[in-house]
């Protein structure tokens, strides 16, 4: 299965269920970039990060290999969307003050991607990557989530996902790392929203295509008894990883 096929036919679910990144990230990124003229959002998906960048940079180029994600992306006057692999672009040298990747760095072919990023980044330009991994849940809900969901879908994760869940510790970034704030990511979800989020996992998609959603239905019923008696949304922190580095070469 091609990587982009995992995300093609669920762009509506992605837009509804994927968490929104803190605005502080974009303010920080523009503050450390050489200027606010131009940013490149790699693997932009439905344009969530592109929107955040559009408020801080004069121009944003957003690319993705998924035609459907690009077709459904949010439109902004200063954002240009293109269907294009991040490893091979037609951008001129020294084009961007910022190149960033959210929730997708682990999919890239690094031996090809890094030279391309360094080529299109301006001198002293900034590369940033970030993503979230697991929700931080109360013990009883965590047990069900782990035993009834994560254990079931575990064989269906691509090997690349371990780079994200390992908080990028095995990624060799070719930049001078910058000291960054510790960003926190929290969501406010009811139970249906929580399960919509679970359904956006690439491993969940692979698993349900093969076995159906009965395991999700069973887990839903078990978690429902612990979620919230008054059905109010829960505030759920997400484990979060962030990297920023400067192009000094």
PDB file of C-alpha atoms in Angstrom, residues 77-215:
ATOM      1  CA  UNK A  77      -5.352  34.184   0.248  1.00  0.00           C
ATOM      2  CA  UNK A  78      -1.658  33.775   1.019  1.00  0.00           C
ATOM      3  CA  UNK A  79      -1.455  29.951   0.842  1.00  0.00           C
ATOM      4  CA  UNK A  80      -0.642  28.073  -2.369  1.00  0.00           C
ATOM      5  CA  UNK A  81      -1.334  24.326  -2.368  1.00  0.00           C
ATOM      6  CA  UNK A  82       0.463  21.878  -4.635  1.00  0.00           C
ATOM      7  CA  UNK A  83       0.442  18.110  -5.043  1.00  0.00           C
ATOM      8  CA  UNK A  84       4.123  17.273  -4.722  1.00  0.00           C
ATOM      9  CA  UNK A  85       6.433  14.915  -2.826  1.00  0.00           C
ATOM     10  CA  UNK A  86       8.522  16.703  -0.222  1.00  0.00           C
ATOM     11  CA  UNK A  87      11.659  14.871  -1.323  1.00  0.00           C
ATOM     12  CA  UNK A  88      11.582  16.296  -4.860  1.00  0.00           C
ATOM     13  CA  UNK A  89      10.394  19.847  -5.514  1.00  0.00           C
ATOM     14  CA  UNK A  90      10.869  22.536  -8.133  1.00  0.00           C
ATOM     15  CA  UNK A  91      11.403  25.328  -5.618  1.00  0.00           C
ATOM     16  CA  UNK A  92      14.377  27.633  -6.230  1.00  0.00           C
ATOM     17  CA  UNK A  93      17.376  27.472  -3.920  1.00  0.00           C
ATOM     18  CA  UNK A  94      17.193  29.576  -0.744  1.00  0.00           C
ATOM     19  CA  UNK A  95      13.422  30.049  -1.029  1.00  0.00           C
ATOM     20  CA  UNK A  96      12.106  29.662   2.496  1.00  0.00           C
ATOM     21  CA  UNK A  97      12.578  31.213   5.918  1.00  0.00           C
ATOM     22  CA  UNK A  98      10.870  28.195   7.463  1.00  0.00           C
ATOM     23  CA  UNK A  99      10.293  24.595   6.435  1.00  0.00           C
ATOM     24  CA  UNK A 100       8.045  22.605   8.750  1.00  0.00           C
ATOM     25  CA  UNK A 101       6.443  19.191   9.050  1.00  0.00           C
ATOM     26  CA  UNK A 102       3.622  18.320  11.438  1.00  0.00           C
ATOM     27  CA  UNK A 103       2.719  14.721  12.249  1.00  0.00           C
ATOM     28  CA  UNK A 104       4.378  13.386   9.098  1.00  0.00           C
ATOM     29  CA  UNK A 105       8.171  13.491   9.424  1.00  0.00           C
ATOM     30  CA  UNK A 106       8.360   9.743  10.001  1.00  0.00           C
ATOM     31  CA  UNK A 107       7.062   9.041   6.482  1.00  0.00           C
ATOM     32  CA  UNK A 108       9.896  10.780   4.652  1.00  0.00           C
ATOM     33  CA  UNK A 109      12.917   9.302   2.887  1.00  0.00           C
ATOM     34  CA  UNK A 110      15.558  11.152   4.910  1.00  0.00           C
ATOM     35  CA  UNK A 111      18.591  10.632   2.622  1.00  0.00           C
ATOM     36  CA  UNK A 112      16.637  12.444  -0.108  1.00  0.00           C
ATOM     37  CA  UNK A 113      14.533  14.775   2.031  1.00  0.00           C
ATOM     38  CA  UNK A 114      17.299  16.422   4.067  1.00  0.00           C
ATOM     39  CA  UNK A 115      19.339  17.641   1.062  1.00  0.00           C
ATOM     40  CA  UNK A 116      16.163  19.052  -0.471  1.00  0.00           C
ATOM     41  CA  UNK A 117      15.250  20.916   2.716  1.00  0.00           C
ATOM     42  CA  UNK A 118      18.739  22.362   3.043  1.00  0.00           C
ATOM     43  CA  UNK A 119      18.676  23.395  -0.616  1.00  0.00           C
ATOM     44  CA  UNK A 120      15.436  25.374  -0.382  1.00  0.00           C
ATOM     45  CA  UNK A 121      16.023  26.848   3.093  1.00  0.00           C
ATOM     46  CA  UNK A 122      17.600  30.280   3.260  1.00  0.00           C
ATOM     47  CA  UNK A 123      20.900  30.606   5.135  1.00  0.00           C
ATOM     48  CA  UNK A 124      19.986  30.591   8.835  1.00  0.00           C
ATOM     49  CA  UNK A 125      16.510  29.413   7.897  1.00  0.00           C
ATOM     50  CA  UNK A 126      14.624  27.198  10.335  1.00  0.00           C
ATOM     51  CA  UNK A 127      13.430  23.624  10.035  1.00  0.00           C
ATOM     52  CA  UNK A 128      10.772  22.492  12.504  1.00  0.00           C
ATOM     53  CA  UNK A 129       8.947  19.227  13.060  1.00  0.00           C
ATOM     54  CA  UNK A 130       6.370  18.282  15.636  1.00  0.00           C
ATOM     55  CA  UNK A 131       3.686  15.774  16.439  1.00  0.00           C
ATOM     56  CA  UNK A 132       1.627  14.105  19.130  1.00  0.00           C
ATOM     57  CA  UNK A 133       1.522  10.474  20.108  1.00  0.00           C
ATOM     58  CA  UNK A 134      -0.718   9.021  22.807  1.00  0.00           C
ATOM     59  CA  UNK A 135      -3.494  10.555  24.888  1.00  0.00           C
ATOM     60  CA  UNK A 136      -2.853  10.721  28.626  1.00  0.00           C
ATOM     61  CA  UNK A 137      -5.892   9.008  30.135  1.00  0.00           C
ATOM     62  CA  UNK A 138      -7.217   8.055  33.578  1.00  0.00           C
ATOM     63  CA  UNK A 139      -6.029   4.612  34.653  1.00  0.00           C
ATOM     64  CA  UNK A 140      -9.202   2.630  33.930  1.00  0.00           C
ATOM     65  CA  UNK A 141      -9.676   4.191  30.500  1.00  0.00           C
ATOM     66  CA  UNK A 142      -5.972   3.822  29.741  1.00  0.00           C
ATOM     67  CA  UNK A 143      -6.129   0.104  30.522  1.00  0.00           C
ATOM     68  CA  UNK A 144      -8.995  -0.465  28.083  1.00  0.00           C
ATOM     69  CA  UNK A 145      -7.427   1.777  25.448  1.00  0.00           C
ATOM     70  CA  UNK A 146      -4.156  -0.137  25.698  1.00  0.00           C
ATOM     71  CA  UNK A 147      -5.536  -3.672  25.990  1.00  0.00           C
ATOM     72  CA  UNK A 148      -8.557  -3.495  23.699  1.00  0.00           C
ATOM     73  CA  UNK A 149      -7.342  -1.040  21.045  1.00  0.00           C
ATOM     74  CA  UNK A 150      -3.584  -0.475  20.963  1.00  0.00           C
ATOM     75  CA  UNK A 151      -2.778  -4.163  21.390  1.00  0.00           C
ATOM     76  CA  UNK A 152      -5.176  -5.068  18.585  1.00  0.00           C
ATOM     77  CA  UNK A 153      -3.858  -2.552  16.069  1.00  0.00           C
ATOM     78  CA  UNK A 154      -0.183  -2.948  17.048  1.00  0.00           C
ATOM     79  CA  UNK A 155       0.709  -5.295  14.150  1.00  0.00           C
ATOM     80  CA  UNK A 156      -0.659  -2.772  11.664  1.00  0.00           C
ATOM     81  CA  UNK A 157       1.627   0.153  12.410  1.00  0.00           C
ATOM     82  CA  UNK A 158       4.198   0.922   9.742  1.00  0.00           C
ATOM     83  CA  UNK A 159       7.751   0.666  11.019  1.00  0.00           C
ATOM     84  CA  UNK A 160       8.177   4.406  10.448  1.00  0.00           C
ATOM     85  CA  UNK A 161       5.677   5.217  13.199  1.00  0.00           C
ATOM     86  CA  UNK A 162       8.259   4.255  15.811  1.00  0.00           C
ATOM     87  CA  UNK A 163      10.205   7.413  14.928  1.00  0.00           C
ATOM     88  CA  UNK A 164       7.292   9.531  16.130  1.00  0.00           C
ATOM     89  CA  UNK A 165       6.367   7.432  19.154  1.00  0.00           C
ATOM     90  CA  UNK A 166      10.070   7.467  20.055  1.00  0.00           C
ATOM     91  CA  UNK A 167       9.943  11.279  20.068  1.00  0.00           C
ATOM     92  CA  UNK A 168      12.389  11.568  17.137  1.00  0.00           C
ATOM     93  CA  UNK A 169      15.297  10.271  19.234  1.00  0.00           C
ATOM     94  CA  UNK A 170      16.437   8.095  16.303  1.00  0.00           C
ATOM     95  CA  UNK A 171      16.182  10.882  13.718  1.00  0.00           C
ATOM     96  CA  UNK A 172      19.503  12.438  12.716  1.00  0.00           C
ATOM     97  CA  UNK A 173      18.630  16.066  12.025  1.00  0.00           C
ATOM     98  CA  UNK A 174      21.246  17.908   9.898  1.00  0.00           C
ATOM     99  CA  UNK A 175      20.644  21.228  11.634  1.00  0.00           C
ATOM    100  CA  UNK A 176      21.871  23.124  14.664  1.00  0.00           C
ATOM    101  CA  UNK A 177      19.230  22.364  17.272  1.00  0.00           C
ATOM    102  CA  UNK A 178      17.539  25.361  18.860  1.00  0.00           C
ATOM    103  CA  UNK A 179      16.369  25.604  22.439  1.00  0.00           C
ATOM    104  CA  UNK A 180      12.579  25.605  22.220  1.00  0.00           C
ATOM    105  CA  UNK A 181       9.728  26.139  24.670  1.00  0.00           C
ATOM    106  CA  UNK A 182       7.916  23.095  25.986  1.00  0.00           C
ATOM    107  CA  UNK A 183       4.613  23.158  24.149  1.00  0.00           C
ATOM    108  CA  UNK A 184       1.558  21.495  25.640  1.00  0.00           C
ATOM    109  CA  UNK A 185      -1.246  20.017  23.614  1.00  0.00           C
ATOM    110  CA  UNK A 186      -4.667  19.361  25.076  1.00  0.00           C
ATOM    111  CA  UNK A 187      -8.002  18.487  23.533  1.00  0.00           C
ATOM    112  CA  UNK A 188     -11.541  18.584  24.855  1.00  0.00           C
ATOM    113  CA  UNK A 189     -13.438  15.562  23.562  1.00  0.00           C
ATOM    114  CA  UNK A 190     -16.582  13.641  24.190  1.00  0.00           C
ATOM    115  CA  UNK A 191     -16.399   9.877  23.716  1.00  0.00           C
ATOM    116  CA  UNK A 192     -17.449   9.947  20.069  1.00  0.00           C
ATOM    117  CA  UNK A 193     -14.741  12.486  19.281  1.00  0.00           C
ATOM    118  CA  UNK A 194     -12.165  10.347  21.057  1.00  0.00           C
ATOM    119  CA  UNK A 195     -13.071   7.371  18.893  1.00  0.00           C
ATOM    120  CA  UNK A 196     -13.060   9.484  15.740  1.00  0.00           C
ATOM    121  CA  UNK A 197      -9.480  10.358  16.672  1.00  0.00           C
ATOM    122  CA  UNK A 198      -8.611   6.672  17.089  1.00  0.00           C
ATOM    123  CA  UNK A 199     -10.059   5.980  13.639  1.00  0.00           C
ATOM    124  CA  UNK A 200      -7.592   8.418  12.074  1.00  0.00           C
ATOM    125  CA  UNK A 201      -4.653   6.205  13.107  1.00  0.00           C
ATOM    126  CA  UNK A 202      -3.116   4.557  10.055  1.00  0.00           C
ATOM    127  CA  UNK A 203      -2.934   1.289  12.021  1.00  0.00           C
ATOM    128  CA  UNK A 204      -6.633   1.484  12.883  1.00  0.00           C
ATOM    129  CA  UNK A 205      -7.451   1.951   9.216  1.00  0.00           C
ATOM    130  CA  UNK A 206      -5.407  -1.069   8.187  1.00  0.00           C
ATOM    131  CA  UNK A 207      -6.850  -3.205  10.974  1.00  0.00           C
ATOM    132  CA  UNK A 208     -10.502  -2.325  10.339  1.00  0.00           C
ATOM    133  CA  UNK A 209     -10.105  -2.909   6.611  1.00  0.00           C
ATOM    134  CA  UNK A 210      -9.097  -6.470   7.431  1.00  0.00           C
ATOM    135  CA  UNK A 211     -11.172  -7.277  10.514  1.00  0.00           C
ATOM    136  CA  UNK A 212     -13.960  -4.705  10.738  1.00  0.00           C
ATOM    137  CA  UNK A 213     -14.809  -2.466  13.702  1.00  0.00           C
ATOM    138  CA  UNK A 214     -16.162  -4.965  16.233  1.00  0.00           C
ATOM    139  CA  UNK A 215     -13.146  -4.494  18.504  1.00  0.00           C
TER     140      UNK A 215
END
